[in-house]
Amino acid sequence: MGRAALSSQTCTIARAAALVGDEWTLMILREMFLGSRRFVDFLRQTRMSSHLLSQRLKKLEAAGFVRRKAYSDRPPRYVYGLTEMGRALWPVVIS
């Protein structure tokens, strides 16, 4: 069963695995749990491409695990924080 098939399952574990089950998303979550909040910090710590990081952060935000808040208008810059649902992933990340 592929990742796309997992997201359509009624099982909550399968759906969660489809959202956060790839290595890059787990790296972002790890950095958030360790205190990183800014895009540039995620880039430096994970060494992933900015495009891939942007995609994963948008996916986490859309799923409700992460929220972003503007801290600069010119240029537009954001900090990212875990929501209550995102913080609930802590046992999964450390497992």
PDB file of C-alpha atoms in Angstrom, residues 4-66:
ATOM      1  CA  ALA A   4      -1.420   8.030  -1.138  1.00  0.00           C
ATOM      2  CA  ALA A   5      -3.564   5.034  -0.211  1.00  0.00           C
ATOM      3  CA  LEU A   6      -2.808   5.595   3.484  1.00  0.00           C
ATOM      4  CA  SER A   7      -4.332   9.058   3.472  1.00  0.00           C
ATOM      5  CA  SER A   8      -7.710   7.708   2.382  1.00  0.00           C
ATOM      6  CA  GLN A   9      -7.947   5.067   5.123  1.00  0.00           C
ATOM      7  CA  THR A  10     -10.412   5.347   7.988  1.00  0.00           C
ATOM      8  CA  CYS A  11      -7.639   4.358  10.404  1.00  0.00           C
ATOM      9  CA  THR A  12      -6.274   7.443  12.199  1.00  0.00           C
ATOM     10  CA  ILE A  13      -2.791   5.911  12.452  1.00  0.00           C
ATOM     11  CA  ALA A  14      -2.665   5.333   8.683  1.00  0.00           C
ATOM     12  CA  ARG A  15      -3.778   8.914   7.991  1.00  0.00           C
ATOM     13  CA  ALA A  16      -1.225  10.332  10.443  1.00  0.00           C
ATOM     14  CA  ALA A  17       1.519   8.222   8.860  1.00  0.00           C
ATOM     15  CA  ALA A  18       0.574   9.616   5.445  1.00  0.00           C
ATOM     16  CA  LEU A  19       0.947  13.169   6.787  1.00  0.00           C
ATOM     17  CA  VAL A  20       4.114  12.909   8.868  1.00  0.00           C
ATOM     18  CA  GLY A  21       5.642   9.601   7.851  1.00  0.00           C
ATOM     19  CA  ASP A  22       8.368  10.816   5.521  1.00  0.00           C
ATOM     20  CA  GLU A  23      11.886  11.507   6.725  1.00  0.00           C
ATOM     21  CA  TRP A  24      11.900  15.219   5.837  1.00  0.00           C
ATOM     22  CA  THR A  25       8.718  15.975   7.741  1.00  0.00           C
ATOM     23  CA  LEU A  26      10.066  14.129  10.764  1.00  0.00           C
ATOM     24  CA  MET A  27      13.275  16.189  10.545  1.00  0.00           C
ATOM     25  CA  ILE A  28      11.248  19.416  10.574  1.00  0.00           C
ATOM     26  CA  LEU A  29       9.209  18.207  13.543  1.00  0.00           C
ATOM     27  CA  ARG A  30      12.400  17.232  15.368  1.00  0.00           C
ATOM     28  CA  GLU A  31      13.789  20.730  14.865  1.00  0.00           C
ATOM     29  CA  MET A  32      10.553  22.294  16.062  1.00  0.00           C
ATOM     30  CA  PHE A  33      10.627  20.182  19.222  1.00  0.00           C
ATOM     31  CA  LEU A  34      14.243  21.286  19.736  1.00  0.00           C
ATOM     32  CA  GLY A  35      13.229  24.947  19.507  1.00  0.00           C
ATOM     33  CA  SER A  36      13.732  26.017  15.880  1.00  0.00           C
ATOM     34  CA  ARG A  37      11.072  28.434  14.645  1.00  0.00           C
ATOM     35  CA  ARG A  38      12.376  30.189  11.539  1.00  0.00           C
ATOM     36  CA  PHE A  39      12.610  28.947   7.957  1.00  0.00           C
ATOM     37  CA  VAL A  40      16.319  29.732   7.747  1.00  0.00           C
ATOM     38  CA  ASP A  41      16.966  27.691  10.897  1.00  0.00           C
ATOM     39  CA  PHE A  42      15.132  24.693   9.442  1.00  0.00           C
ATOM     40  CA  LEU A  43      17.198  25.012   6.264  1.00  0.00           C
ATOM     41  CA  ARG A  44      20.462  25.142   8.186  1.00  0.00           C
ATOM     42  CA  GLN A  45      19.637  22.250  10.519  1.00  0.00           C
ATOM     43  CA  THR A  46      18.061  19.828   8.024  1.00  0.00           C
ATOM     44  CA  ARG A  47      20.072  20.805   4.905  1.00  0.00           C
ATOM     45  CA  MET A  48      17.002  20.195   2.750  1.00  0.00           C
ATOM     46  CA  SER A  49      16.155  22.335  -0.270  1.00  0.00           C
ATOM     47  CA  SER A  50      14.106  25.474   0.353  1.00  0.00           C
ATOM     48  CA  HIS A  51      11.445  24.230  -2.069  1.00  0.00           C
ATOM     49  CA  LEU A  52      11.050  20.933  -0.236  1.00  0.00           C
ATOM     50  CA  LEU A  53      11.017  22.672   3.146  1.00  0.00           C
ATOM     51  CA  SER A  54       8.350  25.095   1.950  1.00  0.00           C
ATOM     52  CA  GLN A  55       6.191  22.216   0.690  1.00  0.00           C
ATOM     53  CA  ARG A  56       6.483  20.267   3.941  1.00  0.00           C
ATOM     54  CA  LEU A  57       5.728  23.307   6.125  1.00  0.00           C
ATOM     55  CA  LYS A  58       2.638  24.091   4.047  1.00  0.00           C
ATOM     56  CA  LYS A  59       1.500  20.480   4.368  1.00  0.00           C
ATOM     57  CA  LEU A  60       1.991  20.546   8.156  1.00  0.00           C
ATOM     58  CA  GLU A  61       0.153  23.864   8.399  1.00  0.00           C
ATOM     59  CA  ALA A  62      -2.775  22.653   6.279  1.00  0.00           C
ATOM     60  CA  ALA A  63      -3.067  19.525   8.435  1.00  0.00           C
ATOM     61  CA  GLY A  64      -3.188  21.627  11.594  1.00  0.00           C
ATOM     62  CA  PHE A  65       0.124  20.504  13.131  1.00  0.00           C
ATOM     63  CA  VAL A  66       1.894  23.839  12.627  1.00  0.00           C
TER      64      VAL A  66
END
